[in-house]
Coordinates of C-alpha atoms and ligand atoms in Angstrom, one line a residue:
X1186 CA 103.5 141.9 35.7
X1187 CA 105.1 138.5 35.2
X1188 CA 107.3 138.1 32.2
X1189 CA 106.8 135.2 29.8
X1190 CA 109.1 134.0 27.0
X1191 CA 109.1 131.1 24.6
X1192 CA 111.3 129.7 21.9
X1193 CA 110.6 127.3 19.0
X1194 CA 113.4 126.6 16.6
X1195 CA 116.6 124.6 16.1
X1196 CA 118.9 126.2 18.7
X1197 CA 119.3 125.3 22.3
X1198 CA 116.4 127.0 23.9
X1199 CA 117.9 127.3 27.4
X1200 CA 120.3 130.3 27.0
X1201 CA 117.8 132.1 24.8
X1202 CA 115.0 131.7 27.4
X1203 CA 117.3 132.8 30.3
X1204 CA 118.5 135.8 28.4
X1205 CA 114.9 136.7 27.6
X1206 CA 113.9 136.3 31.2
X1207 CA 116.6 138.8 32.2
X1208 CA 115.2 141.3 29.8
X1209 CA 111.7 140.8 31.2
X1210 CA 112.7 140.7 34.9
X1211 CA 111.5 144.3 35.4
X1212 CA 108.0 142.8 35.1
X1213 CA 108.3 140.7 38.2
X1214 CA 111.2 139.0 40.0
X1215 CA 110.0 136.9 42.9
X1216 CA 110.5 133.5 41.2
X1217 CA 111.5 132.1 37.9
X1218 CA 111.4 128.8 35.9
X1219 CA 111.7 127.2 32.5
X1220 CA 110.4 124.1 30.8
X1221 CA 112.1 122.5 27.8
X1222 CA 110.7 119.9 25.5
X1223 CA 113.1 117.2 24.6
X1224 CA 112.1 114.4 22.2
X1225 CA 108.7 113.5 23.7
X1226 CA 108.9 114.7 27.3
X1227 CA 109.8 117.9 29.0
X1228 CA 112.2 118.9 31.7
X1229 CA 111.5 121.6 34.2
X1230 CA 113.5 123.8 36.6
X1231 CA 112.0 126.5 38.8
X1232 CA 112.8 128.3 41.9
X1233 CA 111.9 131.2 44.2
X1234 CA 114.1 134.2 43.7
X1235 CA 115.4 136.1 40.8
X1236 CA 116.5 134.8 37.3
X1237 CA 120.1 134.5 38.5
X1238 CA 119.0 131.9 41.1
X1239 CA 117.4 129.9 38.2
X1240 CA 120.6 130.4 36.2
X1241 CA 122.7 128.9 39.0
X1242 CA 120.4 125.9 39.3
X1243 CA 120.7 125.3 35.6
X1244 CA 124.5 125.3 35.8
X1245 CA 124.4 122.4 38.2
X1246 CA 121.6 120.5 36.4
X1247 CA 121.7 121.6 32.7
X1248 CA 118.8 121.1 30.4
X1249 CA 118.7 121.0 26.6
X1250 CA 116.1 121.2 23.8
X1251 CA 114.8 123.3 20.9
X1252 CA 111.4 124.2 22.2
X1253 CA 110.8 125.8 25.6
X1254 CA 109.0 128.3 27.8
X1255 CA 110.2 130.5 30.7
X1256 CA 108.6 132.7 33.3
X1257 CA 109.6 135.4 35.8
X1258 CA 106.9 135.9 38.4
X1259 CA 105.2 138.7 40.4
X1260 CA 103.0 136.8 42.8
X1261 CA 99.3 137.3 42.9
X1262 CA 97.9 133.9 44.1
X1263 CA 100.2 132.2 46.5
X1264 CA 103.4 133.4 48.1
X1265 CA 106.7 133.4 46.2
X1266 CA 108.0 129.9 46.6
X1267 CA 109.5 127.0 44.6
X1268 CA 106.2 125.3 44.3
X1269 CA 104.3 128.4 43.3
X1270 CA 106.9 129.4 40.7
X1271 CA 105.9 128.8 37.0
X1272 CA 105.9 126.7 34.8
X1273 CA 103.1 124.6 36.3
X1274 CA 102.2 121.0 35.2
X1275 CA 99.1 118.9 35.3
X1276 CA 98.9 115.8 37.4
X1277 CA 99.5 113.4 34.5
X1278 CA 102.7 115.2 33.7
X1279 CA 101.7 115.7 30.0
X1280 CA 101.1 119.5 30.1
X1281 CA 103.2 122.4 31.1
X1282 CA 102.1 126.0 31.2
X1283 CA 103.2 129.6 32.1
X1284 CA 100.7 132.4 32.7
X1285 CA 100.6 136.1 33.2
X1286 CA 97.2 137.5 34.5
X1287 CA 94.6 136.3 36.9
X1288 CA 92.1 133.5 36.5
X1289 CA 89.2 135.1 38.5
X1290 CA 87.0 132.0 38.6
X1291 CA 89.9 129.7 39.7
X1292 CA 88.2 128.8 43.0
X1293 CA 85.1 127.3 41.2
X1294 CA 87.2 125.5 38.7
X1295 CA 89.5 124.2 41.4
X1296 CA 86.6 122.8 43.4
X1297 CA 85.2 121.1 40.3
X1298 CA 88.6 119.6 39.4
X1299 CA 89.2 118.5 43.0
X1300 CA 85.8 116.7 43.0
X1301 CA 87.1 114.8 39.9
X1302 CA 90.2 113.7 41.9
X1303 CA 92.8 116.3 40.9
X1304 CA 95.3 117.1 43.6
X1305 CA 97.0 120.4 43.4
X1306 CA 100.7 121.1 44.1
X1307 CA 100.6 124.9 44.3
X1308 CA 98.4 127.7 45.6
X1309 CA 98.2 129.4 42.2
X1310 CA 95.3 130.1 39.9
X1311 CA 97.7 129.1 37.0
X1312 CA 97.8 125.5 38.1
X1313 CA 94.0 125.3 37.9
X1314 CA 94.2 126.3 34.2
X1315 CA 96.8 123.6 33.3
X1316 CA 94.8 121.0 35.2
X1317 CA 91.7 122.1 33.4
X1318 CA 93.3 121.7 30.0
X1319 CA 94.5 118.2 31.0
X1320 CA 91.1 117.2 32.3
X1321 CA 89.3 118.3 29.1
X1322 CA 92.0 116.6 26.9
X1323 CA 91.7 113.3 28.7
X1324 CA 87.9 113.3 29.2
X1325 CA 86.9 114.6 25.7
X1326 CA 89.7 112.8 23.9
X1327 CA 90.4 115.8 21.7
X1328 CA 93.5 117.4 20.3
X1329 CA 95.9 119.5 22.4
X1330 CA 94.8 122.6 20.5
X1331 CA 91.1 121.9 21.0
X1332 CA 91.6 121.2 24.7
X1333 CA 93.4 124.5 25.2
X1334 CA 90.6 126.2 23.3
X1335 CA 87.8 124.7 25.3
X1336 CA 89.6 125.4 28.6
X1337 CA 90.1 129.0 27.7
X1338 CA 86.4 129.4 27.0
X1339 CA 85.7 128.4 30.6
X1340 CA 88.1 131.0 32.0
X1341 CA 87.0 134.3 33.5
X1342 CA 89.8 136.7 34.0
X1343 CA 93.0 137.6 32.1
X1344 CA 95.8 135.6 30.6
X1345 CA 98.8 135.5 28.5
X1346 CA 99.8 131.9 28.3
X1347 CA 102.3 129.5 26.7
X1348 CA 101.6 125.8 26.9
X1349 CA 103.2 122.6 25.7
X1350 CA 102.0 119.0 25.7
X1351 CA 104.3 116.0 25.6
X1352 CA 101.9 114.1 23.3
X1353 CA 102.5 116.9 20.7
X1354 CA 106.2 117.6 21.3
X1355 CA 106.5 119.8 18.2
X1356 CA 103.7 122.2 19.1
X1357 CA 103.8 125.4 21.2
X1358 CA 100.5 127.1 21.9
X1359 CA 100.1 130.7 23.1
X1360 CA 97.0 132.8 23.8
X1361 CA 96.2 136.2 25.0
X1362 CA 93.3 137.9 26.8
X1363 CA 94.3 141.0 28.8
X1364 CA 98.0 140.3 29.1
X1365 CA 100.3 141.2 26.2
X1366 CA 102.1 138.7 24.0
X1367 CA 104.4 139.3 21.0
X1368 CA 105.5 136.8 18.4
X1369 CA 109.0 137.3 16.9
X1370 CA 109.2 135.7 13.4
X1371 CA 112.8 134.6 12.7
X1372 CA 114.4 132.4 10.0
X1373 CA 112.9 129.1 10.8
X1374 CA 112.5 130.0 14.4
X1375 CA 110.0 131.8 16.6
X1376 CA 110.3 133.8 19.8
X1377 CA 107.5 134.7 22.1
X1378 CA 107.5 137.3 24.9
X1379 CA 105.4 139.6 27.0
X1380 CA 107.0 142.5 25.1
X1381 CA 109.5 143.0 22.3
X1382 CA 112.6 143.6 24.5
X1383 CA 113.8 139.9 24.5
X1384 CA 113.0 139.6 20.8
X1385 CA 114.8 142.5 19.3
X1386 CA 118.3 140.9 19.5
X1387 CA 117.0 138.0 17.3
X1388 CA 114.6 139.6 14.9
X1389 CA 112.8 142.9 14.3
X1390 CA 109.8 141.2 12.7
X1391 CA 107.0 140.8 15.2
X1392 CA 103.3 140.2 15.4
X1393 CA 101.4 141.6 18.4
X1394 CA 98.7 139.2 19.4
X1395 CA 95.3 140.8 20.0
X1396 CA 92.7 140.0 22.7
X1397 CA 91.2 136.6 22.3
X1398 CA 93.8 135.3 19.8
X1399 CA 95.4 131.9 20.0
X1400 CA 98.7 131.1 18.3
X1401 CA 99.7 127.6 17.3
X1402 CA 103.4 127.0 16.3
X1403 CA 104.3 123.7 14.7
X1404 CA 106.8 122.2 12.3
X1405 CA 104.9 123.8 9.3
X1406 CA 104.9 127.3 10.7
X1407 CA 102.4 129.2 12.8
X1408 CA 98.6 129.9 12.7
X1409 CA 96.6 132.5 14.6
X1410 CA 93.0 131.8 15.4
X1411 CA 90.3 133.4 17.5
X1412 CA 89.6 131.6 20.7
X1413 CA 85.8 132.2 20.5
X1414 CA 85.0 131.2 16.9
X1415 CA 88.1 129.4 15.8
X1416 CA 88.5 131.3 12.6
X1417 CA 92.0 131.8 11.2
X1418 CA 93.3 135.4 11.4
X1419 CA 95.9 136.8 8.9
X1420 CA 98.1 139.3 10.6
X1421 CA 100.6 141.8 9.3
X1422 CA 104.2 141.6 10.5
X1423 CA 105.3 144.8 12.3
X1424 CA 108.9 146.1 12.8
X1425 CA 110.3 146.7 16.3
X1426 CA 111.1 150.4 16.5
X1427 CA 113.9 150.4 19.0
X1428 CA 117.4 149.0 19.0
X1429 CA 119.2 146.6 21.3
X1430 CA 121.4 149.4 22.6
X1431 CA 118.3 151.2 24.0
X1432 CA 117.6 148.2 26.3
X1433 CA 121.1 147.7 27.5
X1434 CA 122.6 149.4 30.6
X1435 CA 125.7 150.6 28.7
X1436 CA 128.2 152.0 31.2
X1437 CA 125.7 152.9 33.8
X1438 CA 125.5 150.8 37.0
X1439 CA 121.7 150.8 36.9
X1440 CA 118.9 151.3 34.3
X1441 CA 117.4 154.0 36.5
X1442 CA 120.5 156.1 36.4
X1443 CA 120.8 155.6 32.7
X1444 CA 117.2 156.6 32.2
X1445 CA 117.6 159.7 34.4
X1446 CA 120.5 160.8 32.3
X1447 CA 118.7 160.0 29.0
X1448 CA 116.2 162.8 29.9
X1449 CA 118.5 165.3 28.3
X1450 CA 117.6 163.6 25.0
X1451 CA 114.1 162.0 25.6
X1452 CA 112.4 165.2 26.5
X1453 CA 113.7 166.7 23.2
X1454 CA 112.8 163.5 21.3
X1455 CA 109.2 163.7 22.6
X1456 CA 108.8 167.3 21.3
X1457 CA 110.8 166.8 18.1
X1458 CA 108.9 167.9 15.0
X1459 CA 105.9 168.9 17.1
X1460 CA 106.9 172.4 18.4
X1461 CA 106.1 175.2 16.0
X1462 CA 108.6 177.7 17.3
X1463 CA 107.7 180.6 15.0
X1464 CA 104.0 180.2 15.5
X1465 CA 104.2 179.6 19.3
X1466 CA 102.1 176.5 18.9
X1467 CA 102.3 172.8 18.4
X1468 CA 101.5 170.2 15.8
X1469 CA 100.3 166.9 17.2
X1470 CA 99.7 164.5 14.3
X1471 CA 98.2 161.6 16.3
X1472 CA 95.2 163.7 17.4
X1473 CA 94.9 165.8 14.2
X1474 CA 91.6 164.2 13.1
X1475 CA 90.0 164.8 16.4
X1476 CA 91.0 168.4 17.2
X1477 CA 87.6 169.9 16.8
X1478 CA 86.1 167.4 19.3
X1479 CA 89.0 168.0 21.7
X1480 CA 88.8 171.8 21.4
X1481 CA 85.0 171.7 22.0
X1482 CA 85.1 169.2 24.9
X1483 CA 82.9 170.0 27.9
X1484 CA 85.5 168.5 30.2
X1485 CA 88.6 166.3 30.3
X1486 CA 89.1 163.3 32.5
X1487 CA 92.7 162.2 32.9
X1488 CA 93.1 158.6 34.1
X1489 CA 96.3 156.8 35.0
X1490 CA 98.1 155.0 37.8
X1491 CA 101.3 155.6 39.8
X1492 CA 103.8 158.0 38.3
X1493 CA 101.6 158.5 35.2
X1494 CA 98.9 159.7 37.5
X1495 CA 101.2 162.4 38.9
X1496 CA 101.9 163.5 35.3
X1497 CA 98.2 163.7 34.9
X1498 CA 97.9 166.0 37.9
X1499 CA 100.4 168.4 36.4
X1500 CA 98.2 168.2 33.3
X1501 CA 95.2 169.3 35.2
X1502 CA 96.8 172.5 36.4
X1503 CA 98.1 173.5 33.0
X1504 CA 95.3 172.3 30.8
X1505 CA 92.6 174.1 32.9
X1506 CA 94.6 177.3 32.9
X1507 CA 95.6 177.2 29.2
X1508 CA 92.5 175.6 27.6
X1509 CA 89.9 176.8 30.1
X1510 CA 88.3 173.4 30.1
X1511 CA 87.6 171.6 33.5
X1512 CA 89.9 168.6 34.0
X1513 CA 89.3 165.8 36.5
X1514 CA 92.2 163.5 37.3
X1515 CA 91.4 160.0 38.6
X1516 CA 93.2 156.9 39.5
X1517 CA 92.2 154.4 36.8
X1518 CA 91.3 151.8 39.4
X1519 CA 88.7 154.2 40.9
X1520 CA 87.4 155.5 37.6
X1521 CA 86.6 152.1 36.2
X1522 CA 84.3 151.2 39.1
X1523 CA 82.6 154.6 39.5
X1524 CA 79.9 156.2 37.5
X1525 CA 81.7 159.3 36.4
X1526 CA 79.6 161.8 34.5
X1527 CA 80.9 161.3 31.0
X1528 CA 79.3 161.5 27.6
X1529 CA 80.2 162.3 24.0
X1530 CA 81.4 165.7 24.9
X1531 CA 84.0 164.3 27.3
X1532 CA 87.6 163.6 26.4
X1533 CA 89.2 160.9 28.5
X1534 CA 93.0 161.0 28.4
X1535 CA 94.7 157.8 29.5
X1536 CA 98.4 158.2 30.5
X1537 CA 100.6 155.1 30.6
X1538 CA 104.2 154.4 30.0
X1539 CA 103.7 150.7 29.3
X1540 CA 100.3 151.1 27.6
X1541 CA 99.4 147.8 29.3
X1542 CA 98.3 148.8 32.8
X1543 CA 95.1 146.7 33.4
X1544 CA 93.2 149.4 35.3
X1545 CA 94.0 152.1 32.8
X1546 CA 92.9 149.8 30.0
X1547 CA 89.6 149.1 31.8
X1548 CA 89.0 152.8 32.3
X1549 CA 89.3 153.4 28.6
X1550 CA 86.8 150.6 27.9
X1551 CA 84.4 152.3 30.3
X1552 CA 85.0 155.8 28.7
X1553 CA 84.3 154.4 25.3
X1554 CA 81.1 152.7 26.5
X1555 CA 79.9 156.1 27.6
X1556 CA 80.7 157.6 24.2
X1557 CA 83.7 159.7 25.3
X1558 CA 86.6 160.4 23.0
X1559 CA 89.6 158.6 24.3
X1560 CA 93.2 159.9 23.9
X1561 CA 96.2 157.9 24.9
X1562 CA 99.5 159.2 26.0
X1563 CA 101.7 156.1 25.9
X1564 CA 105.4 155.3 25.6
X1565 CA 105.3 151.8 24.1
X1566 CA 104.4 151.9 20.5
X1567 CA 101.7 149.4 19.5
X1568 CA 100.8 148.8 23.2
X1569 CA 97.2 147.9 24.2
X1570 CA 96.3 151.3 25.4
X1571 CA 97.7 153.0 22.3
X1572 CA 95.6 150.6 20.1
X1573 CA 92.4 150.9 22.2
X1574 CA 92.2 154.7 22.3
X1575 CA 90.7 156.7 19.5
X1576 CA 93.7 158.9 19.1
X1577 CA 97.0 159.6 20.9
X1578 CA 100.3 161.3 21.4
X1579 CA 103.3 159.0 21.9
X1580 CA 106.0 160.0 24.3
X1581 CA 109.2 159.1 22.5
X1582 CA 111.2 158.3 25.6
X1583 CA 112.4 154.9 24.3
X1584 CA 112.2 151.7 26.4
X1585 CA 112.1 152.3 30.1
X1586 CA 113.4 149.3 32.0
X1587 CA 114.0 150.7 35.6
X1588 CA 111.0 149.9 37.7
X1589 CA 110.8 153.4 39.1
X1590 CA 109.6 155.5 36.2
X1591 CA 111.8 158.6 35.4
X1592 CA 112.2 159.5 31.7
X1593 CA 108.6 158.4 30.9
X1594 CA 107.3 160.9 33.5
X1595 CA 109.1 163.9 32.1
X1596 CA 108.1 162.9 28.6
X1597 CA 104.5 162.6 29.7
X1598 CA 104.6 166.0 31.3
X1599 CA 106.2 167.4 28.1
X1600 CA 103.3 166.0 26.0
X1601 CA 100.8 167.6 28.4
X1602 CA 102.6 170.9 28.1
X1603 CA 102.4 170.6 24.3
X1604 CA 98.7 169.8 24.5
X1605 CA 98.1 172.7 26.8
X1606 CA 100.0 175.1 24.6
X1607 CA 98.0 174.0 21.5
X1608 CA 94.7 174.4 23.3
X1609 CA 95.9 177.6 25.0
X1610 CA 96.6 179.2 21.6
X1611 CA 93.0 178.4 20.6
X1612 CA 91.8 180.0 23.9
X1613 CA 93.5 183.3 23.8
X1614 CA 97.0 182.5 24.9
X1615 CA 98.9 185.1 22.8
X1616 CA 101.3 184.3 20.0
X1617 CA 104.1 186.1 21.8
X1618 CA 103.6 184.1 24.9
X1619 CA 103.3 180.9 22.9
X1620 CA 106.6 181.6 21.1
X1621 CA 108.4 182.1 24.5
X1622 CA 107.0 178.9 25.9
X1623 CA 107.7 176.9 22.7
X1624 CA 111.3 178.1 22.8
X1625 CA 111.6 177.3 26.5
X1626 CA 110.3 173.7 25.9
X1627 CA 112.7 173.4 22.9
X1628 CA 115.6 174.4 25.2
X1629 CA 114.9 171.9 27.9
X1630 CA 117.6 169.4 26.8
X1631 CA 120.3 171.9 27.7
X1632 CA 118.8 172.7 31.0
X1633 CA 118.5 169.0 31.9
X1634 CA 122.2 168.6 31.1
X1635 CA 123.1 171.4 33.6
X1636 CA 121.1 169.6 36.4
X1637 CA 122.8 166.3 35.7
X1638 CA 126.1 168.0 36.3
X1639 CA 125.2 168.6 39.9
X1640 CA 124.7 164.9 40.7
X1641 CA 127.7 164.9 43.1
X1642 CA 126.2 167.7 45.1
X1643 CA 123.0 165.7 45.3
X1644 CA 124.8 162.6 46.4
X1645 CA 126.4 164.5 49.2
X1646 CA 122.9 165.6 50.4
X1647 CA 121.9 161.9 50.2
X1648 CA 124.9 160.9 52.3
X1649 CA 123.5 163.0 55.2
X1650 CA 120.1 161.5 54.8
X1651 CA 121.0 157.9 54.6
X1652 CA 119.6 156.9 58.0
X1653 CA 116.3 158.9 57.9
X1654 CA 113.1 157.0 58.3
X1655 CA 110.6 159.6 57.0
X1656 CA 110.7 162.4 54.5
X1657 CA 108.2 165.1 53.5
X1658 CA 108.0 166.7 50.0
X1659 CA 106.1 170.0 49.7
X1660 CA 105.2 172.2 46.7
X1661 CA 102.3 174.3 45.5
X1662 CA 100.4 174.5 42.2
X1663 CA 102.1 172.4 39.5
X1664 CA 104.9 171.7 42.0
X1665 CA 102.5 169.8 44.3
X1666 CA 102.4 166.8 41.9
X1667 CA 106.2 167.1 41.6
X1668 CA 106.3 166.7 45.4
X1669 CA 104.1 163.6 45.1
X1670 CA 106.4 162.2 42.5
X1671 CA 109.5 162.9 44.5
X1672 CA 108.1 161.2 47.5
X1673 CA 107.0 158.2 45.4
X1674 CA 110.4 157.8 43.9
X1675 CA 112.0 157.8 47.4
X1676 CA 109.6 155.2 48.9
X1677 CA 109.7 153.0 45.8
X1678 CA 113.4 152.4 45.7
X1679 CA 114.9 153.3 49.1
X1680 CA 112.0 152.1 51.3
X1681 CA 112.0 155.4 53.2
X1682 CA 108.5 156.5 54.1
X1683 CA 107.8 159.7 52.2
X1684 CA 104.8 161.8 51.6
X1685 CA 104.1 164.6 49.2
X1686 CA 101.7 167.4 50.2
X1687 CA 100.6 170.8 49.0
X1688 CA 102.9 173.0 51.0
X1689 CA 100.1 174.9 52.7
X1690 CA 98.3 171.7 53.8
X1691 CA 101.3 170.9 55.9
X1692 CA 99.7 172.8 58.8
X1693 CA 96.7 170.4 58.7
X1694 CA 98.6 167.3 59.9
X1695 CA 102.1 166.7 58.6
X1696 CA 103.5 169.5 60.7
X1697 CA 103.0 167.2 63.8
X1698 CA 105.6 164.9 62.4
X1699 CA 108.3 167.5 62.1
X1700 CA 111.3 167.3 64.4
X1701 CA 115.1 167.5 63.9
X1702 CA 115.1 164.0 62.3
X1703 CA 112.6 164.9 59.5
X1704 CA 114.0 166.1 56.2
X1705 CA 111.5 168.3 54.3
X1706 CA 112.1 168.9 50.6
X1707 CA 110.6 172.1 49.4
X1708 CA 109.9 173.1 45.8
X1709 CA 110.2 176.9 45.9
X1710 CA 110.4 178.6 42.5
X1711 CA 110.0 182.4 42.4
X1712 CA 106.4 182.3 41.2
X1713 CA 103.3 183.8 42.7
X1714 CA 103.4 181.4 45.6
X1715 CA 107.0 181.9 46.5
X1716 CA 106.3 184.1 49.6
X1717 CA 103.8 181.6 50.9
X1718 CA 106.2 178.7 50.5
X1719 CA 108.9 180.7 52.2
X1720 CA 106.5 181.0 55.2
X1721 CA 106.1 177.3 55.2
X1722 CA 109.9 176.8 55.1
X1723 CA 110.1 179.1 58.2
X1724 CA 107.4 177.0 59.9
X1725 CA 109.5 173.9 59.4
X1726 CA 112.7 175.7 60.5
X1727 CA 111.0 176.8 63.7
X1728 CA 110.4 173.1 64.5
X1729 CA 114.0 172.1 63.7
X1730 CA 113.2 170.1 60.5
X1731 CA 116.0 169.6 58.0
X1732 CA 115.3 171.7 54.9
X1733 CA 116.3 171.0 51.4
X1734 CA 115.1 173.6 48.9
X1735 CA 114.9 173.2 45.1
X1736 CA 114.5 176.6 43.5
X1737 CA 115.2 178.5 40.4
X1738 CA 117.2 181.2 42.2
X1739 CA 119.2 180.9 45.4
X1740 CA 118.4 183.9 47.5
X1741 CA 119.9 185.0 50.8
X1742 CA 116.7 184.1 52.6
X1743 CA 116.5 180.6 51.2
X1744 CA 120.2 180.2 51.9
X1745 CA 119.7 181.2 55.5
X1746 CA 116.7 179.0 56.1
X1747 CA 117.8 175.9 54.2
X1748 CA 120.3 173.2 55.1
X1749 CA 120.8 172.7 51.4
X1750 CA 119.7 174.7 48.4
X1751 CA 119.5 173.0 45.0
X1752 CA 119.4 175.7 42.4
X1753 CA 118.3 174.8 38.8
X1754 CA 118.5 177.1 35.9
X1755 CA 115.1 177.6 34.2
X1756 CA 114.6 179.6 31.0
X1757 CA 110.8 179.9 31.5
X1758 CA 109.0 179.8 34.9
X1759 CA 106.5 177.2 33.4
X1760 CA 109.2 174.6 32.9
X1761 CA 110.2 174.5 36.5
X1762 CA 108.1 171.4 37.4
X1763 CA 109.7 169.3 34.6
X1764 CA 113.2 170.3 35.6
X1765 CA 112.7 170.2 39.3
X1766 CA 111.7 166.5 39.0
X1767 CA 115.2 165.6 38.0
X1768 CA 117.1 166.5 41.2
X1769 CA 114.4 164.6 43.1
X1770 CA 115.0 161.5 41.0
X1771 CA 118.7 161.8 41.6
X1772 CA 118.2 162.2 45.3
X1773 CA 116.0 159.0 45.5
X1774 CA 118.6 157.2 43.3
X1775 CA 121.6 158.1 45.4
X1776 CA 119.8 157.3 48.7
X1777 CA 118.7 153.9 47.5
X1778 CA 122.3 153.1 46.3
X1779 CA 123.7 154.3 49.6
X1780 CA 121.2 152.2 51.6
X1781 CA 122.2 149.1 49.5
X1782 CA 118.8 148.7 47.8
X1783 CA 118.2 147.0 44.5
X1784 CA 117.4 150.1 42.5
X1785 CA 116.2 148.5 39.3
X1786 CA 114.2 145.8 41.0
X1787 CA 112.8 147.2 44.2
X1788 CA 111.0 144.7 46.5
X1789 CA 107.4 143.8 45.7
X1790 CA 107.1 146.2 42.8
X1791 CA 106.7 145.5 39.1
X1792 CA 106.9 147.8 36.2
X1793 CA 103.9 146.8 34.2
X1794 CA 100.9 146.1 36.3
X1795 CA 98.7 144.0 34.1
X1796 CA 96.5 142.7 36.8
X1797 CA 93.9 144.7 38.8
Ligands
G6P3097 C1 103.7 150.6 38.2 C2 105.1 151.1 37.9 C3 105.1 152.6 37.9 C4 104.1 153.2 36.9 C5 102.7 152.6 37.1 C6 101.8 152.9 36.0 O1 103.3 150.9 39.5 O2 106.0 150.6 38.9 O3 106.4 153.1 37.6 O4 104.0 154.6 37.1 O5 102.8 151.2 37.2 O6 102.3 152.3 34.8 P1 102.0 152.8 33.4 O7 102.8 151.9 32.5 O8 100.6 152.7 33.1 O9 102.5 154.2 33.3

């Protein structure tokens, strides 16, 4: 949520910052801006709109300098506009700042500053912070660094900031509390960003700033100190674990399509080295030291947001069945403000692609306070959630850039299947059954490939649906969360209103919406609920709804009832939910493209929600 970049070195900062902002645009894209320090003053360009609008402005009025900061915004306080775009400056014109996060006590600070005669240019909480730094600097007559430090001590909320001061033109200060910041350490140059994706093309050497840390870059190098006590902190340099190719679109028109196609590999990567095919079990190194506590847990909570929450819901069905342990699934935003019954016999599983979602992080903090064991299922290595949890299982899906999550979801579900299989084997799931399931999971890459081959068939279905206004997704058991996820994908990127429901619940409300204009997507594998779902299909047919059925076996009755049948080949009935997700992703993708929507940057959304 909001992307921030910085450069300090001897190259022209402008193209580096613009390129960095393009890499971070998935975090927010309603306005963008950069500020460049040149000699002892800075120049600033900012505008409402995407980074390409900023780029056009810079072509007509170029800027140059070796130190600079850039921002792509997802609005919290104040509508997207030129004035509310970052960077923000103070009223003396000496300070310029970009910010990701929310200053919760901004109203109090703003009033205090206004009483002292400060006039504000924007509606943002960020401007309050830069005006506060300036006020402290001028009133206390202290250094730039000390003024930033004192101001940050007065802030309640979250921030990742980069700030420059024209009195100290060779200094760049950054600080983090609740919003991620990464420092790239190059040869005589430094890169700063909200995540490592803008940095990897320049250097693989990075330092992840931790909560409460402040970084000061100057001509003599960099120093990291703690905001609270000012002590210097020595930090190890880490290596970025992905390559530039992984964050490029390649030959695909959109990141989302690339990532849908990557699932053939990412599901396999997530399970690589973990499936014990001969034993019908699983080895999960990241939770090895906590297995006893996990196996003896009184209950599991799964907490997450968005698509990750849907993965968690599938986890509930399979973990309860395999492990025999009750599982509660909660939106992290609810969990953090409730009083859930948790103690040292609880395991709280946090699922997050980014590992930075503010609510999920807060839910972990709460779980730890109550003494629960916390287990993270994250995609981004070294992310806040992966570091805050006691133990974890990474999904090795590689960087996910498309705002609508695809490959991260199937990787999360794959991890939950592995966890369920491991715990199932401790709970009476037979070796023979374990071997069958482990082999089926191992075989998923090939099955995904077969589904990707029917993308043209799915595009034809999308062509018929292009003008629909509503859509219903129905499934039962583990396919109910798949229905929720299918509906979410559709509404996120094509702006068609869509709902997912347990198929049988249809009769308790959604059936009233069904007419000849309403497409209903059924998930109908031949499992124990098949006959029941078939009845639901008949009920929709009787009301003239359009029926699209995703199944593991096309039968004459499905053929007769459905307008379209999407048949997918499944080697084990348990893997149907993972595989059935893919045609739904493709359907949403093709519909969004046909409707002319911006697939990778859907309106109002952001990939990484680092504010509450
Ligand atoms: C945002 C994204 C979703 C994602 C959700 C949770 O809403 O647009 O794609 O599922 O956040 O993100 P996380 O990184 O915690 O999985």
